[in-house]
Tab-separated table of C-alpha atoms in Angstrom:
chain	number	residue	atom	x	y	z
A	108	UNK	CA	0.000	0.000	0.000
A	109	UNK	CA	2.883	2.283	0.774
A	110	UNK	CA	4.099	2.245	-2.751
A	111	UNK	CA	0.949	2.742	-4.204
A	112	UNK	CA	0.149	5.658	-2.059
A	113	UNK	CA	3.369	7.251	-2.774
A	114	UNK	CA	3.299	6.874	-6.520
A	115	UNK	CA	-0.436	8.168	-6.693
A	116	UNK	CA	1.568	10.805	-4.832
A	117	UNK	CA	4.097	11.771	-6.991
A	118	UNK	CA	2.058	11.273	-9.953
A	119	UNK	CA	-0.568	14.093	-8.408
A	120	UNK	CA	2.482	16.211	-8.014
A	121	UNK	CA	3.726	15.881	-11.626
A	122	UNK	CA	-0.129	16.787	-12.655
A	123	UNK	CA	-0.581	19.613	-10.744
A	124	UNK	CA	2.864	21.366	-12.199
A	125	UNK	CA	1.249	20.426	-15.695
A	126	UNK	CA	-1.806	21.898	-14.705
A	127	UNK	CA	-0.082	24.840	-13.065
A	128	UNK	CA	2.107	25.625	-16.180
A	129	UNK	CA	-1.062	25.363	-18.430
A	130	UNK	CA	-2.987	27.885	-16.355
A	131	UNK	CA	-0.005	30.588	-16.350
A	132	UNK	CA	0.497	30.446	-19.926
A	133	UNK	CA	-2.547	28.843	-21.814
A	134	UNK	CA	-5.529	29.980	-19.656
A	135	UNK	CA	-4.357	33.511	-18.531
A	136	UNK	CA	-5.184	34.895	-21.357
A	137	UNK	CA	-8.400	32.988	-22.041
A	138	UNK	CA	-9.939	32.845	-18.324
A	139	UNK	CA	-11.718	35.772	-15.982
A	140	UNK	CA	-9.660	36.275	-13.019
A	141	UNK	CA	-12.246	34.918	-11.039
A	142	UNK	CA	-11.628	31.456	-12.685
A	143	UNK	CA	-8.120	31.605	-13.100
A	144	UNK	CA	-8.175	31.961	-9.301
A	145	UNK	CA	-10.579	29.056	-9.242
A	146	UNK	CA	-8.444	27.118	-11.698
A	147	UNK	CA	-5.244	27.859	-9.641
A	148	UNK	CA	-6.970	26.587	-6.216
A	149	UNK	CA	-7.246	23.602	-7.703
A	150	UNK	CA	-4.189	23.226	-9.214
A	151	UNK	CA	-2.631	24.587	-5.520
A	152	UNK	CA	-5.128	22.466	-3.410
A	153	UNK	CA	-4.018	19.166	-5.679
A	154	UNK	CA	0.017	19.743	-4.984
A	155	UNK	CA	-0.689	19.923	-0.976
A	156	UNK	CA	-2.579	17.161	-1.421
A	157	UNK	CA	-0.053	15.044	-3.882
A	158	UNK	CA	2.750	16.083	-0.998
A	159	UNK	CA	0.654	14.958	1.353
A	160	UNK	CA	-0.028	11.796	0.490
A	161	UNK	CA	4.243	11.215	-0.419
A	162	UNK	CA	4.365	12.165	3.916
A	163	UNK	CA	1.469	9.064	4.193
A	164	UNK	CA	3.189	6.238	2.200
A	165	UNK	CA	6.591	7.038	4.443
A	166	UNK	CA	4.572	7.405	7.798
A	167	UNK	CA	4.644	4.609	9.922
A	168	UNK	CA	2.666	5.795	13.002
A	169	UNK	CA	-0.643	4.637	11.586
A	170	UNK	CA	-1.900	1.394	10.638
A	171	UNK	CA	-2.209	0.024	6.884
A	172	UNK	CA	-5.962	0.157	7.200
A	173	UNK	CA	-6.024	3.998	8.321
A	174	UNK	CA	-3.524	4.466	5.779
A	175	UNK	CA	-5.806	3.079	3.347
A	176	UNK	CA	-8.967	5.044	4.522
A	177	UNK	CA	-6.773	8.127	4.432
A	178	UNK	CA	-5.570	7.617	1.037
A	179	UNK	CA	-9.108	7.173	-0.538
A	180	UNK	CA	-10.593	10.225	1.011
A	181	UNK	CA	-7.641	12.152	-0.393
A	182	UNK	CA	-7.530	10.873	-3.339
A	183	UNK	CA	-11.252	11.304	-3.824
A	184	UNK	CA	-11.204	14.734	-2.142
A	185	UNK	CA	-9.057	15.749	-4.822
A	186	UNK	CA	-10.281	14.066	-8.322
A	187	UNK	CA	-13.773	16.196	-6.641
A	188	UNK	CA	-12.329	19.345	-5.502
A	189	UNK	CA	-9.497	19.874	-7.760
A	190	UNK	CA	-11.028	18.096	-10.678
A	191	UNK	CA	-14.952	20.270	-10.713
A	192	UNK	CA	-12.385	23.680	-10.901
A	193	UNK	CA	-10.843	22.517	-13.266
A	194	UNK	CA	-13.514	21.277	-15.634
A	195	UNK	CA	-15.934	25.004	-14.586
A	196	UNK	CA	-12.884	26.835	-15.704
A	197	UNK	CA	-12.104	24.460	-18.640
A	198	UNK	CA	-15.811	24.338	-19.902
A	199	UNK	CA	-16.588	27.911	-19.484
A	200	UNK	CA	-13.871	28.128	-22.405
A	201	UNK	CA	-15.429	26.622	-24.281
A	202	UNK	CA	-18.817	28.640	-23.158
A	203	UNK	CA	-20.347	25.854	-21.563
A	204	UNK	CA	-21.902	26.221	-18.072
A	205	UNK	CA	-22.449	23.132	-16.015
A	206	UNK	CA	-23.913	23.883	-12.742
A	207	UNK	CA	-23.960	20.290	-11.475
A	208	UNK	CA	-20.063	20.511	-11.918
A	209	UNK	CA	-19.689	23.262	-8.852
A	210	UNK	CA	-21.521	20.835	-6.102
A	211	UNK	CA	-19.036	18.418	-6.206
A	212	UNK	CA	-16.526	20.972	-4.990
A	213	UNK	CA	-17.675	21.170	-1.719
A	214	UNK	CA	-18.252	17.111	-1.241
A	215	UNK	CA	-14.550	17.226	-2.206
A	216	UNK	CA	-13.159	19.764	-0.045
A	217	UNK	CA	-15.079	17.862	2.602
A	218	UNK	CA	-13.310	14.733	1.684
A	219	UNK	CA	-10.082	16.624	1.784
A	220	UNK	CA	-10.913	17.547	5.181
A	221	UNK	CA	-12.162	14.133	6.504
A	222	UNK	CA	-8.714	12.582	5.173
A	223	UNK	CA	-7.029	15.524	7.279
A	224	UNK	CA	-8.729	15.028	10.257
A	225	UNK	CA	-8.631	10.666	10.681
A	226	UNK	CA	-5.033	10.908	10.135
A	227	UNK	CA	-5.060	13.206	13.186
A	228	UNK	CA	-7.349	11.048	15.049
A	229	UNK	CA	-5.496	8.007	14.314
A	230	UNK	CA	-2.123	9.973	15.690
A	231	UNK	CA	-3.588	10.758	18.841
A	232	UNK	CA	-5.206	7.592	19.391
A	233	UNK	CA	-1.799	6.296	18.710
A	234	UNK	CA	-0.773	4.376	21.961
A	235	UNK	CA	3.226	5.159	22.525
C-alpha cells in the first residue's frame, strides 16, 4: 500500500505542475480572473494534497488500514475538488456552463478535510 500511495503521490504532483504551467500560460489569457483563481486553487489544493499523500506512504505511526482510509478520502477529495475547478474553468472556455459541476466541490473539499482530520485522530489515538 505504501508504494501505491506514494506513486499516486508523486504522480498528483507531476499533474498539478502540468496543470499549473497550463494555467499561467494557456488559460491567462483565455480565463476571468475569477476562474483563473478558481483554476489555480485547484491546481494549488491538488500539490498539498499530492505532498501529502508522499508524507502518508513514508509514515509509519498509523496502521495500513487507516492508511488506506486516508488515502481514498484524499484521493477522492481531490479528483472532486481539484477536478470540478478545473472542468468550470475548462468548460466555461469553451462557453459551456455546467452547474452540477460546482456541487461536487464542496463534497470534495469535505473529503479533503475528513482525510485531514482521521489521520489526526489516528495519531492521537496512537498508543506510545
Amino acid at each position: 500500500m505504501d508504494k501505491k500511495i506514494t506513486a499516486t503521490g508523486a504522480l498528483l504532483g507531476f499533474l498539478a505542475i502540468v496543470f499549473g504551467a497550463f494555467g499561467a500560460h494557456a488559460l491567462k489569457k483565455v480565463l476571468t480572473v475569477d476562474l483563473l483563481a478558481a483554476f489555480e486553487t485547484g491546481v494549488r489544493y491538488q500539490m498539498y494534497n499530492a505532498l501529502f499523500l508522499l508524507f502518508l506512504g513514508k509514515f509509519d505511526l498509523v496502521s495500513e488500514r487507516s492508511k488506506k482510509i486516508v488515502y481514498n478520502l484524499v484521493l477522492w477529495g481531490i479528483v472532486l475538488f481539484s477536478g470540478s475547478l478545473y472542468t468550470i474553468s475548462l468548460l466555461s472556455v469553451a462557453d459551456i456552463q455546467v452547474r452540477l459541476v460546482g456541487i461536487l466541490t464542496p463534497f470534495g473539499g469535505l473529503l479533503l478535510i475528513m482525510g485531514w482530520f482521521w489521520l489526526f485522530i489516528e495519531i492521537i489515538r496512537k498508543k506510545s
